[in-house]
Coordinates of C-alpha atoms in Angstrom, one line a residue:
Chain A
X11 CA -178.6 -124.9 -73.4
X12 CA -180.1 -128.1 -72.4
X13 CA -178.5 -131.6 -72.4
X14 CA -179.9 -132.5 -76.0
X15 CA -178.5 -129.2 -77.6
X16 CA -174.8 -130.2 -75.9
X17 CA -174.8 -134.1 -77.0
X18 CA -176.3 -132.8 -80.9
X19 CA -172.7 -130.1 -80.8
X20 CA -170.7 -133.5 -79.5
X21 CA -172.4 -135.7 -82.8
X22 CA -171.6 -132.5 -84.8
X23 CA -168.3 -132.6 -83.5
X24 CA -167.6 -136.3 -84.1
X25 CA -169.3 -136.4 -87.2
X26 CA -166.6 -133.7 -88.7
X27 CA -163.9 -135.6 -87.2
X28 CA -165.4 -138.4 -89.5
X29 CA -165.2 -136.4 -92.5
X30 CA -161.9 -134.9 -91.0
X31 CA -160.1 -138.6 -91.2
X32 CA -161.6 -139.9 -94.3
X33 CA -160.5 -136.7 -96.5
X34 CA -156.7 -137.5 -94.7
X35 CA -156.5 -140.6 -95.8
X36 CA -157.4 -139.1 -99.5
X37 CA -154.3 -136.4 -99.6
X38 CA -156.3 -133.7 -99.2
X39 CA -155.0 -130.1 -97.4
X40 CA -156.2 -128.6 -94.3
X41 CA -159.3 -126.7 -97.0
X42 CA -160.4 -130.1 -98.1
X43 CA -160.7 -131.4 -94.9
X44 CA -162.2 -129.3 -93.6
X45 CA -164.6 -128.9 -96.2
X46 CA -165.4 -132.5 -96.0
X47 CA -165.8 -132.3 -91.8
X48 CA -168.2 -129.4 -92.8
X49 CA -170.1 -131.5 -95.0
X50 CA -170.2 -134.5 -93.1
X51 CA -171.5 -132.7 -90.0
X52 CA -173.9 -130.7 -91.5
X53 CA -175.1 -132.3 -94.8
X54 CA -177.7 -134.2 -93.4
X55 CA -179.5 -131.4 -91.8
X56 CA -178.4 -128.6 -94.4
X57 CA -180.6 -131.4 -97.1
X58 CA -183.9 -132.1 -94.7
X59 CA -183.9 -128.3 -94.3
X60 CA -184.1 -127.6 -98.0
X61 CA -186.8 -130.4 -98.6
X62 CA -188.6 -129.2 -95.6
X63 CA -188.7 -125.4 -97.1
X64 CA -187.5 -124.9 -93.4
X65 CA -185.3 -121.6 -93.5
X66 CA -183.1 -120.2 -92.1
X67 CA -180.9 -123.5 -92.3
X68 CA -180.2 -124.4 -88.9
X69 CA -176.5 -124.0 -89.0
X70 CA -176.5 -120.4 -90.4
X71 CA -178.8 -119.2 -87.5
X72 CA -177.0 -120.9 -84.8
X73 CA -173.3 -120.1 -85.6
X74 CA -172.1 -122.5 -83.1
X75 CA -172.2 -125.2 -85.5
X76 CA -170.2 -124.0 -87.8
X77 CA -167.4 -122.9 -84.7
X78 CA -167.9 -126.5 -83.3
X79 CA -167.0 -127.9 -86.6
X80 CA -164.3 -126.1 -87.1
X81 CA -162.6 -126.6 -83.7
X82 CA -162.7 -130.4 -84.8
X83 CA -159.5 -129.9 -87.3
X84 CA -157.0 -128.5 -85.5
X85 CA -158.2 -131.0 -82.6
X86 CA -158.0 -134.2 -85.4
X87 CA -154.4 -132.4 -86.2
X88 CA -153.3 -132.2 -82.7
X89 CA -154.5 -135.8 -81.7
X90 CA -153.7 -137.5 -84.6
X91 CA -153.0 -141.6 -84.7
X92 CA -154.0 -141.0 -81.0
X93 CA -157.6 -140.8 -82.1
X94 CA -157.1 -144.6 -82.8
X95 CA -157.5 -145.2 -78.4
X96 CA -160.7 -143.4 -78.3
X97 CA -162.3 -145.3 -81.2
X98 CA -164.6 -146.5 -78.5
X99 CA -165.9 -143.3 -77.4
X100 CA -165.9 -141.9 -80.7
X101 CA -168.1 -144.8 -81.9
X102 CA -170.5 -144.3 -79.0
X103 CA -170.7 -140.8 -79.5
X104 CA -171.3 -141.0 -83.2
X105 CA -173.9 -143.7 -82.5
X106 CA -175.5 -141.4 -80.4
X107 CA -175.5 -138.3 -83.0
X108 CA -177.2 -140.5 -85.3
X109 CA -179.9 -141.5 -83.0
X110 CA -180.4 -137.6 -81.9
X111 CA -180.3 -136.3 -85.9
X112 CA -182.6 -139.1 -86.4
X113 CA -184.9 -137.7 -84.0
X114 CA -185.0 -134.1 -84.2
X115 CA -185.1 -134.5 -88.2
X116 CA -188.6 -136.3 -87.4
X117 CA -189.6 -134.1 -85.1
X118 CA -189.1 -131.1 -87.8
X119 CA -191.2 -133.0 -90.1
X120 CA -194.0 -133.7 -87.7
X121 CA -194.2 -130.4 -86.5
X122 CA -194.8 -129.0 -89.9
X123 CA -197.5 -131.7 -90.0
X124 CA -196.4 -134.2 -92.3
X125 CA -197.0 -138.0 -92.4
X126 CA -194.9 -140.0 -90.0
X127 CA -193.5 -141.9 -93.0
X128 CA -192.4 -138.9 -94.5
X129 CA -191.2 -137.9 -91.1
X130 CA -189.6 -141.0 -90.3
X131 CA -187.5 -140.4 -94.2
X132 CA -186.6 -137.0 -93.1
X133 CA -185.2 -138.2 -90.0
X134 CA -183.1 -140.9 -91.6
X135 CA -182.0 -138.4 -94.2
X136 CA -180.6 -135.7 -91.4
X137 CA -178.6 -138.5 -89.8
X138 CA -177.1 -140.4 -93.2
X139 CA -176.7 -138.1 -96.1
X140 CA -173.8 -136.3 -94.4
X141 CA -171.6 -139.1 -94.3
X142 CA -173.0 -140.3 -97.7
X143 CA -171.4 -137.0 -99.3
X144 CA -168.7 -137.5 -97.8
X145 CA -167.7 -140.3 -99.0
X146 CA -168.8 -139.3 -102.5
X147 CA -166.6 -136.1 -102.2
X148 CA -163.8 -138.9 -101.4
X149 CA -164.7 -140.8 -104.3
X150 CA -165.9 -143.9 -102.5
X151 CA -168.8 -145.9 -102.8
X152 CA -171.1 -144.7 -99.7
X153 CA -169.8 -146.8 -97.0
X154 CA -173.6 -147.2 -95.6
X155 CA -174.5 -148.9 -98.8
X156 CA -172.3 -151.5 -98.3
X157 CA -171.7 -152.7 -94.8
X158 CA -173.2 -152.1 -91.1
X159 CA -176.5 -151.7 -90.1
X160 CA -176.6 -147.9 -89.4
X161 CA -179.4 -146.4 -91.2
X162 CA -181.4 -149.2 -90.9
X163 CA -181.2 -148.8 -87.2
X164 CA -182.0 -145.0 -87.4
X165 CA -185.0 -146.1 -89.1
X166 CA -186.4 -148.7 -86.7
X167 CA -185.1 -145.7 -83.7
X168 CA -187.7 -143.4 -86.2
X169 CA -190.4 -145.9 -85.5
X170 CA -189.9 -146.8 -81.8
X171 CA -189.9 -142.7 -81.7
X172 CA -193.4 -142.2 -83.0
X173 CA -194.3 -145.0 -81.0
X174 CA -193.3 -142.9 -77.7
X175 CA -195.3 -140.0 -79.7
X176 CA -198.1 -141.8 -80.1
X177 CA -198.1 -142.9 -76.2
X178 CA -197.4 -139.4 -75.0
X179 CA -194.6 -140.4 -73.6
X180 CA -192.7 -137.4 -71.8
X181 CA -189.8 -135.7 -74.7
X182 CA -187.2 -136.4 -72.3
X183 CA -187.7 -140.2 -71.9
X184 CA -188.6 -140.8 -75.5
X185 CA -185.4 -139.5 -76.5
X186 CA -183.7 -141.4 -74.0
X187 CA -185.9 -144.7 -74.8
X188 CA -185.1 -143.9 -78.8
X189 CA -181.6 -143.5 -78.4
X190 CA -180.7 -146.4 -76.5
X191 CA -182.4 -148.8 -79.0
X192 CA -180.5 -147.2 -81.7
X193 CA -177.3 -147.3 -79.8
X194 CA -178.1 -150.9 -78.7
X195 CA -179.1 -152.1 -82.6
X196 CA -176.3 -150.9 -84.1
X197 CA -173.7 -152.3 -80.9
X198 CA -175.1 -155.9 -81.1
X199 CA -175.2 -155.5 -85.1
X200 CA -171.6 -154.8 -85.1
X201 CA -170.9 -157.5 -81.7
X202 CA -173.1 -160.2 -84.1
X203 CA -171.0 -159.3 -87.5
X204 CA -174.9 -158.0 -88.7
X205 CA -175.3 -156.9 -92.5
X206 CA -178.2 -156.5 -94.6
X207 CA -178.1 -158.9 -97.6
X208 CA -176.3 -158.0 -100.4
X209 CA -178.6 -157.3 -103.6
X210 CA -178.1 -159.8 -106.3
X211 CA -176.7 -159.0 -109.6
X212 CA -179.3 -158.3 -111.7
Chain B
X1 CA -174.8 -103.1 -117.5
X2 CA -172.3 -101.8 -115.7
X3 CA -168.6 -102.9 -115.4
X4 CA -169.3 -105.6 -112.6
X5 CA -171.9 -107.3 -114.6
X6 CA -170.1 -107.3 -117.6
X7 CA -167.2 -108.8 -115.2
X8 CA -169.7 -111.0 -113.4
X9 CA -170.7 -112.6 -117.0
X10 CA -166.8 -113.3 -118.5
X11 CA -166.3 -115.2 -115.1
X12 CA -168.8 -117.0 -115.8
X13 CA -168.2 -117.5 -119.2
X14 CA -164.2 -118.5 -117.9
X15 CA -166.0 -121.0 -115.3
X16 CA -168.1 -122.7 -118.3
X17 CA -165.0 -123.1 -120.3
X18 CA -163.1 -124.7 -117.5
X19 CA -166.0 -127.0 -116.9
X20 CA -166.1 -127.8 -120.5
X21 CA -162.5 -128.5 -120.8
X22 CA -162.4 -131.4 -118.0
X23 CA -165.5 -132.4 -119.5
X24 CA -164.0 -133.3 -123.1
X25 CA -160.5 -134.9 -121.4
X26 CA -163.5 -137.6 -119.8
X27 CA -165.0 -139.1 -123.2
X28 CA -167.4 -137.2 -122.3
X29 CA -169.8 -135.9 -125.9
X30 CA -171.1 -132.4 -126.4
X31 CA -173.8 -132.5 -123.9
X32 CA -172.1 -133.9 -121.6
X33 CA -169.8 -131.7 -122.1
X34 CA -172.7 -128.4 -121.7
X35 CA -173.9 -129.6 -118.7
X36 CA -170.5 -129.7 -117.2
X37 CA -170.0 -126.2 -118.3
X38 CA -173.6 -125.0 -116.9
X39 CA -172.7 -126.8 -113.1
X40 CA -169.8 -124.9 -113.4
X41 CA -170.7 -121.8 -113.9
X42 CA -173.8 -121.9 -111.7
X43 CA -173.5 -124.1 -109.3
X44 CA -171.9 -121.9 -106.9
X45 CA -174.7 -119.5 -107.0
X46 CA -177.6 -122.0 -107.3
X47 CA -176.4 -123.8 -104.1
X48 CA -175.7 -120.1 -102.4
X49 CA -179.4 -119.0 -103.6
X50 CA -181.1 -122.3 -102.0
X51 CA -179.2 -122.3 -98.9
X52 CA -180.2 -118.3 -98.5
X53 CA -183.8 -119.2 -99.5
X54 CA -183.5 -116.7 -102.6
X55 CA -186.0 -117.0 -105.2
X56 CA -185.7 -116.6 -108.1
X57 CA -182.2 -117.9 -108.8
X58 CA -180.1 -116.0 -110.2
X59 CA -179.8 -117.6 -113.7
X60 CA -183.2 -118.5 -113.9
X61 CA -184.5 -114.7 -113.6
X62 CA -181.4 -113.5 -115.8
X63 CA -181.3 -115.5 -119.1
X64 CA -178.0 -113.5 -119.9
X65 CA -176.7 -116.3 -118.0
X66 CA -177.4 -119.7 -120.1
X67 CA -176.9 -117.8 -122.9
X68 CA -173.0 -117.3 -121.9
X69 CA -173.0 -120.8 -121.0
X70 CA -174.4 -122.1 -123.9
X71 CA -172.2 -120.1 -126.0
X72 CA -169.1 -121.6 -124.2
X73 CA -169.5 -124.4 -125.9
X74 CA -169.0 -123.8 -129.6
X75 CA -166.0 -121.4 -128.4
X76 CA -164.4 -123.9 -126.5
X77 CA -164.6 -126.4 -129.9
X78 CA -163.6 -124.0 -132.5
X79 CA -160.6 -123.0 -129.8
X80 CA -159.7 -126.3 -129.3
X81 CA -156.0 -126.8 -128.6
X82 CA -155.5 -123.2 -129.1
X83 CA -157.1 -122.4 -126.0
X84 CA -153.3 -123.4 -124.3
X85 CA -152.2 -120.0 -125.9
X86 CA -154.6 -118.2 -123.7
X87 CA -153.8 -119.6 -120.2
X88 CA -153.1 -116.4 -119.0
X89 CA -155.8 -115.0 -119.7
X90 CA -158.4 -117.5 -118.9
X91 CA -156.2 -117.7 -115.5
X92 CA -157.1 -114.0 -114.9
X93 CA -160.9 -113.8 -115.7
X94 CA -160.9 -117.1 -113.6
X95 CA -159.4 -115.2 -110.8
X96 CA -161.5 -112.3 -111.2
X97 CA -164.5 -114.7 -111.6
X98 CA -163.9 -116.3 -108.0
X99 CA -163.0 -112.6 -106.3
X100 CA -166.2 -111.4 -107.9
X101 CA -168.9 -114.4 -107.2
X102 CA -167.0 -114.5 -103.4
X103 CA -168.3 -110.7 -103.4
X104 CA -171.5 -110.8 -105.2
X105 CA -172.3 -114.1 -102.5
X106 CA -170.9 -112.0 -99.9
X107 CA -173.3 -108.8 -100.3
X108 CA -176.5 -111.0 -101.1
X109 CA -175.9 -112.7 -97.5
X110 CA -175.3 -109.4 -95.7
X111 CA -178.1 -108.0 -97.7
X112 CA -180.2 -110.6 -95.6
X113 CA -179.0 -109.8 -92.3
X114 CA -176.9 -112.6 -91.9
X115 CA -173.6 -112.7 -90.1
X116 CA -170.0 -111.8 -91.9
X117 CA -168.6 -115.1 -90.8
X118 CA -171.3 -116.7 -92.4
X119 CA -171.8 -113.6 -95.3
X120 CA -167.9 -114.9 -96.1
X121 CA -169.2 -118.6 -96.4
X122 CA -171.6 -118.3 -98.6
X123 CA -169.1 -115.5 -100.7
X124 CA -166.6 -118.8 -100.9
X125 CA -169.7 -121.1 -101.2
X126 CA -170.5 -119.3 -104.6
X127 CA -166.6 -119.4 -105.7
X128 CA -166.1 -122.8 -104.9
X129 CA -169.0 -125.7 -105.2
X130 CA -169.2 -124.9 -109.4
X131 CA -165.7 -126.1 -109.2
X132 CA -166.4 -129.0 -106.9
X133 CA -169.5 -130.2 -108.5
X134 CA -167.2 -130.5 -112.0
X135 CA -164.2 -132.4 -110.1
X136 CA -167.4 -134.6 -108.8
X137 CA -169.3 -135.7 -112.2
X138 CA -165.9 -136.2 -113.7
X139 CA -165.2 -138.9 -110.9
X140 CA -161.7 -136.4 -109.6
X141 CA -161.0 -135.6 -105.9
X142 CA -162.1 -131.9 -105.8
X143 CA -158.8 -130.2 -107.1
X144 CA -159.1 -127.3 -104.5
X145 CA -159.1 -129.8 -101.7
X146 CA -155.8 -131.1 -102.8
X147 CA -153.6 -127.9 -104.0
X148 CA -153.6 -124.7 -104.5
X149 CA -154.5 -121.2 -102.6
X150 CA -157.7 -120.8 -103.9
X151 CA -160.9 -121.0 -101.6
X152 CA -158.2 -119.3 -98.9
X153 CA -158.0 -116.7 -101.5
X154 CA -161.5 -116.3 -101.5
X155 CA -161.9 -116.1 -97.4
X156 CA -158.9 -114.2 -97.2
X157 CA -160.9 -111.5 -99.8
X158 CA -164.2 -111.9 -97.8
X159 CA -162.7 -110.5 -94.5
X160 CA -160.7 -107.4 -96.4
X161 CA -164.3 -107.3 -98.6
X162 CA -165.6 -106.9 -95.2
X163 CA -163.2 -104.7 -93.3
X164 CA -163.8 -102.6 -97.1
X165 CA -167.6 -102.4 -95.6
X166 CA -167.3 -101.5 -92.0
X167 CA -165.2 -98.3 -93.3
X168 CA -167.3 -97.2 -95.5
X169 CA -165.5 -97.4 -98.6
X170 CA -166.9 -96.5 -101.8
X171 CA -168.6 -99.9 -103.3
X172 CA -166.6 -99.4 -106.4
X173 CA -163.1 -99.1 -104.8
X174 CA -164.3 -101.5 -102.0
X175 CA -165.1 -104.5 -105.1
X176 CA -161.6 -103.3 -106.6
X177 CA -159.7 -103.4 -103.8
X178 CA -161.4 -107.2 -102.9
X179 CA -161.0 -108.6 -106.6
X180 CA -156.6 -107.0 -106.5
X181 CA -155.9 -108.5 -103.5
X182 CA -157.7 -112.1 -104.4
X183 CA -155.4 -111.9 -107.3
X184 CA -152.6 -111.3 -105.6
X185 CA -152.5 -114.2 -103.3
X186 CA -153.7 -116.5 -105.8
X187 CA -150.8 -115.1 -108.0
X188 CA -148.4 -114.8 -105.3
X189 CA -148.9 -118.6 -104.4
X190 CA -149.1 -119.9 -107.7
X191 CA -145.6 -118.4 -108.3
X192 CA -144.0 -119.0 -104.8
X193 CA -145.7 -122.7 -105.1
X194 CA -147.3 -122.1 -102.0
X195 CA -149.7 -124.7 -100.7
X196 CA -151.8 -125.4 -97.9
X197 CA -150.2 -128.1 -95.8
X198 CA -151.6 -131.8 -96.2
X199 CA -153.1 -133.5 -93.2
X200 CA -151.8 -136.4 -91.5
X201 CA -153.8 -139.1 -92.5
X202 CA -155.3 -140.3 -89.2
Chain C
X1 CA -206.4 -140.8 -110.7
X2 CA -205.8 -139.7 -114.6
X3 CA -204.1 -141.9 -117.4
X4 CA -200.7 -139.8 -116.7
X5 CA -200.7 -139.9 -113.0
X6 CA -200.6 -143.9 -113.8
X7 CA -198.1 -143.2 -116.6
X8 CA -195.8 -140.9 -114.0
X9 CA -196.0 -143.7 -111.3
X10 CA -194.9 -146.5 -114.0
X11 CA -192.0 -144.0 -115.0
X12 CA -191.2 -143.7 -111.5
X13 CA -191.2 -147.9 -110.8
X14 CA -189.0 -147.9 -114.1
X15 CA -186.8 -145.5 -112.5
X16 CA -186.6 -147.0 -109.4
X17 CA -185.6 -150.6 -110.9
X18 CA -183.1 -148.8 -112.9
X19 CA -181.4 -147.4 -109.8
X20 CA -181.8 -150.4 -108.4
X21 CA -180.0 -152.5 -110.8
X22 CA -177.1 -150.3 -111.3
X23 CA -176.8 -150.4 -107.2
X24 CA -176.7 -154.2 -107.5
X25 CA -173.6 -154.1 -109.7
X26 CA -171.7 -152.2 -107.5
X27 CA -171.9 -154.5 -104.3
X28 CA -174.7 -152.8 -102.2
X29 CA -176.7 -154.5 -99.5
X30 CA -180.6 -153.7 -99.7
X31 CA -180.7 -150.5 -98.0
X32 CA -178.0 -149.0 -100.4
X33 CA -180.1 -150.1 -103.1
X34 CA -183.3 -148.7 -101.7
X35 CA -181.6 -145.5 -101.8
X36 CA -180.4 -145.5 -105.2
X37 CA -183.7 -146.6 -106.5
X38 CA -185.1 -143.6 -104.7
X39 CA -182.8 -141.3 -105.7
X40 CA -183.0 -142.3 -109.3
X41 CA -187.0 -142.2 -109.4
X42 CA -187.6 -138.8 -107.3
X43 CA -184.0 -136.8 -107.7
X44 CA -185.1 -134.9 -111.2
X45 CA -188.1 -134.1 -109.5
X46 CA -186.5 -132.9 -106.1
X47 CA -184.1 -130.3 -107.9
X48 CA -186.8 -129.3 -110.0
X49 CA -189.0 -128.8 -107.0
X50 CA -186.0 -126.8 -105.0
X51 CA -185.0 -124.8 -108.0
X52 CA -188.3 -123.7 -108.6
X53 CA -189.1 -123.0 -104.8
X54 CA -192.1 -125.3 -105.4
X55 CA -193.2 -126.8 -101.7
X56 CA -194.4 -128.8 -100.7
X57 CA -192.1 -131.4 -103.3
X58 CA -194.4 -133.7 -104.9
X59 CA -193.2 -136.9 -103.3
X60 CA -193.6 -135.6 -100.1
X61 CA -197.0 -134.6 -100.4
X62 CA -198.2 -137.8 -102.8
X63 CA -197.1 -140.5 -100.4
X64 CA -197.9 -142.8 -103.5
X65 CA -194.1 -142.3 -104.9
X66 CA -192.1 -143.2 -102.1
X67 CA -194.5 -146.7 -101.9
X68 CA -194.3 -147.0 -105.8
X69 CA -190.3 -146.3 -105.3
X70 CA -190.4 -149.1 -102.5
X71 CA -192.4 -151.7 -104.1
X72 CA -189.6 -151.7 -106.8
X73 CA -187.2 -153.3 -104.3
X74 CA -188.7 -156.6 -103.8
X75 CA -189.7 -156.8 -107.4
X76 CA -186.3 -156.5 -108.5
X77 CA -185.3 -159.2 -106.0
X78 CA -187.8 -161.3 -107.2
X79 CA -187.1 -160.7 -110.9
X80 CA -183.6 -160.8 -111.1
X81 CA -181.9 -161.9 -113.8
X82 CA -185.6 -162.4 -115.8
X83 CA -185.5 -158.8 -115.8
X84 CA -183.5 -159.0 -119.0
X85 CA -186.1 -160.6 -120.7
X86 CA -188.2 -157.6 -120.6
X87 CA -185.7 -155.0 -121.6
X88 CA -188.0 -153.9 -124.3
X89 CA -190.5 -153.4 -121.7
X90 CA -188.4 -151.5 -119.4
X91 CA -187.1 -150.0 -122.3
X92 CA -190.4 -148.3 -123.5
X93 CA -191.4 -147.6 -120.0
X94 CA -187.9 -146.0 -119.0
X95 CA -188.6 -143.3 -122.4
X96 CA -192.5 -143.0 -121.7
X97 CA -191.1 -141.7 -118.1
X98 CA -188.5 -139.4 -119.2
X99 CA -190.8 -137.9 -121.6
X100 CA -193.3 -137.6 -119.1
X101 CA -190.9 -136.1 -116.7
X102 CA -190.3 -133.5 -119.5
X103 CA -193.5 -132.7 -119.6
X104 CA -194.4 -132.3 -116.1
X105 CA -191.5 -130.4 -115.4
X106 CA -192.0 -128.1 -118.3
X107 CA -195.6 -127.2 -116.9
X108 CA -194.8 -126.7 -113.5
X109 CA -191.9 -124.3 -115.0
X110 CA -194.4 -123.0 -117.4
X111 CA -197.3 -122.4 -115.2
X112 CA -195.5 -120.4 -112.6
X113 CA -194.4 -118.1 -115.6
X114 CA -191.0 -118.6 -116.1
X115 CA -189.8 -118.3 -120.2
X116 CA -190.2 -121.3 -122.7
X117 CA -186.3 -121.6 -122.0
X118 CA -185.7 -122.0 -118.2
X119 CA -189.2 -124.2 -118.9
X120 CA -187.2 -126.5 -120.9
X121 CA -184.6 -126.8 -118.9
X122 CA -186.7 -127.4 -115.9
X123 CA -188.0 -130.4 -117.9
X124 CA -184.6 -132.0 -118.9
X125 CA -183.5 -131.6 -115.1
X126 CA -186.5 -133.4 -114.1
X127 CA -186.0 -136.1 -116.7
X128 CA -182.0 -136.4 -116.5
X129 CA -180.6 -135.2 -112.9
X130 CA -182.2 -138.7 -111.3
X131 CA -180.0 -141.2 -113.6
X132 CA -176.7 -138.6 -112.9
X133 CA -177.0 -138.8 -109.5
X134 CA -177.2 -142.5 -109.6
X135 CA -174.1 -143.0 -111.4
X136 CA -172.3 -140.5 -109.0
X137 CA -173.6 -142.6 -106.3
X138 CA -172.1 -145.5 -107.8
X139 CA -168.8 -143.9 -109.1
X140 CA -169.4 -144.0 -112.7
X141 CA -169.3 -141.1 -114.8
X142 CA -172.4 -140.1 -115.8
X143 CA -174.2 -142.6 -118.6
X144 CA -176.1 -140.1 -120.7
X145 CA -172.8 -137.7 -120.4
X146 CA -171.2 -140.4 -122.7
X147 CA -173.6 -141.7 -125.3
X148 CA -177.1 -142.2 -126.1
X149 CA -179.1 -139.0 -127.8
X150 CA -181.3 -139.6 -124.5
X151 CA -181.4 -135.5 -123.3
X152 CA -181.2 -134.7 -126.0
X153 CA -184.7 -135.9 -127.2
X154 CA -185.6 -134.3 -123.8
X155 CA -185.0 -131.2 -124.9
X156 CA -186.6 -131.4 -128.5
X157 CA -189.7 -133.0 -127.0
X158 CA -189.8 -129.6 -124.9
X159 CA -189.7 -127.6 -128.4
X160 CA -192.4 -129.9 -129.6
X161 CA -194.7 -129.6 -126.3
X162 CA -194.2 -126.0 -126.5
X163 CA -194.9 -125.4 -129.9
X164 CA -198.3 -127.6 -129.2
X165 CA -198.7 -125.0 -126.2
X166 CA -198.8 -122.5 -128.8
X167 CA -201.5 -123.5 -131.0
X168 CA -203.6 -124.3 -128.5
X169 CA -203.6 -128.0 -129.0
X170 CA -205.8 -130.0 -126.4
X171 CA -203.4 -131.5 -123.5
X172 CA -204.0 -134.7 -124.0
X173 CA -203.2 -134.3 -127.8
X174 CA -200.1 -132.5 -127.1
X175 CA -198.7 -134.5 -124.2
X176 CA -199.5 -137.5 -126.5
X177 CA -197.7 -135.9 -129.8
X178 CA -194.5 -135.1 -127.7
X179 CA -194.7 -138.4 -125.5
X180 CA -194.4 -140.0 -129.5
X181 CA -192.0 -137.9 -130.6
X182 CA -189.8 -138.4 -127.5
X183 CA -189.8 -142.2 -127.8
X184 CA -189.4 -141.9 -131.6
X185 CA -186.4 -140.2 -131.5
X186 CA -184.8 -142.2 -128.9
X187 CA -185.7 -145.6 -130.6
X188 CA -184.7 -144.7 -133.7
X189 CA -181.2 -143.2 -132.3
X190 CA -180.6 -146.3 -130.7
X191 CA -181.8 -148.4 -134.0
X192 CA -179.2 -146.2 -136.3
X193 CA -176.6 -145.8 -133.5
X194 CA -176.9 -142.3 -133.3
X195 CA -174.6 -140.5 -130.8
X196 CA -174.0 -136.9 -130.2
X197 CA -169.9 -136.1 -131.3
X198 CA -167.7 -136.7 -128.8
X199 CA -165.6 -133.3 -127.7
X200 CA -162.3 -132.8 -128.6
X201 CA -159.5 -133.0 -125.4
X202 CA -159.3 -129.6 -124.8

């Protein structure tokens, strides 16, 4: 079990917290939050998996996803308002799940030889489309469609990423170069008060 | 056709009708209305059948199952308001309809040499996402992530499904034994007014 | 590069700008917007693909969709509020592409030998499932749940193509006669104000 594999359970792990505290803050039970954690976590992967023909899903052959995911609600229950001190860590560590999904999403793709656009998409999809069901099973407008830049940076991570790739870079530091400019993009975004434009009306 | 098929196809039948029902209190017209009923009734399965990688699905090699769908829908508009008169009994088929697509989920998964604890997720996977697909195109929080014993039901009936297995119970007793006790609890709780507790919001 | 592959990619831009404009209504920045235009122009074709087990899916192996699909972005910028004074345009475009959509589905369906009924159905997925997803996306209940005879002219195009199957009519001819008959049905619904009956609350 090598460093990447333990910092992919921790994004798994704050990922579900995510979904854990938005579905508590919509008067769900311990089922529905859990439910949404699930999705949340693994919705991103569960979906580039399907599109990729790439079986078995990743989370039903390795069953410690699904454990680590399910440790996170009675941990959410147990801390609480608590969780409200470690926002800081939880941001960082969700910043770097993003930048990992984003990574080994395009590294799926690759491998099974597609185009680095189409690998860079797949990436992107691992990393957002968890937190975009979530908030659609909380009946909210996708959070990243409306504020932060967030996928935008897991994009520009994707390209940086194929960059390293294309340099042979060794795996090691282009994970490490990849996920410190995603971690950095989306810190100074956030430090600068950074959005994408809105679209106009049309 | 044997008794569990004949089962299998009144809950899904039930599961159209419910779809069909929240359908018409949304303005929704009559093919709105059918397509509600179809997710459903199938969208347990079809989700179950792309996450196991198993082609055909169900409904697609099995036209028995449209055709119950489809026929849902005249049913539920010459019913109408009557249809109150018979909340009993849709409540039972319903409740044999999740304890058998919990099962039927269940056995395909084992039948692929998966795991029981994630045999058991795909048995609640089947019982539940028709349900949550419905509560989603008709803009509702997912009903079974606010109230009820009902998904617990199912899990609950997956490891007693599963105990059923490992002695070597008859398949017939072992599916009857599974569907009486998902009825119970679901009874049980419904009458007790048992739910699961909220969570905090945090 | 065939008169329908042109057809299909002017569907898809239609598509896209469609998904695009509803995103714009509901407050989303660029990238949100990207992603519903995507999801509107490719998601018909993505369950299609998955339900039918059909890899790799067609946008991910015709790179010129996604481009097509991105390309609509900045047009829609551009355009704005002009757009409305081609609504006719985008109008005739919008039922070209789901009759299009129809068809393509309905052959892929056909031609890996399911029956003329899952066929049909394949093809009013691949037309209908993009535009649903984009209104769950944006919180609305589904448009063509509500009014507008819009699947179901899907669906009797389907008869129409398949009828044409049978006698043997040339392709071209037939995808021609139902690609007529689709936009006839539609235009004239929307000239008489046709709608499908509302259900009853059930």
């Amino acid at each position: 079990m090598d460093i990447i594999h333990i910092l992919d359970l921790i994004g798994t792990f704050v990922f579900a917290i995510s979904g854990i505290r938005v579905a508590s803050r919509n008067d769900m039970d311990i089922f529905g939050a859990t439910v949404v954690g699930f999705v949340t976590a693994i919705g991103g992967g569960t979906v580039r998996d399907l599109l990729l023909n790439n079986h078995p899903i990743t989370w039903m052959a390795d069953i410690t996803y699904p454990l680590v995911i399910l440790a996170a609600v009675p941990f959410t229950f147990v801390m609480g308002k608590r969780l409200n001190n470690f926002s800081k860590t939880l941001f960082i560590f969700d910043t770097i799940g993003i930048a990992l999904f984003t990574i080994i999403g395009m590294e799926k793709a690759l491998s099974l030889g597609l185009s680095p656009f189409i690998a860079g998409l797949m990436g992107m999809i691992t990393a957002v489309v968890g937190g975009v069901t979530r908030d659609v099973l909380c009946r909210e407008i996708p959070l990243i469609f409306r504020k932060e830049i967030y996928a935008t940076a897991c994009l520009a991570g994707a390209v940086i990423f194929y960059v390293g790739l294309e340099f042979n870079l060794p795996n090691n530091l282009n994970y490490l170069i990849t996920t410190a400019f995603i971690i950095t993009i989306r810190t100074v975004s956030i430090k600068m008060n950074w959005s994408l434009p809105k679209m106009k009306k049309v």
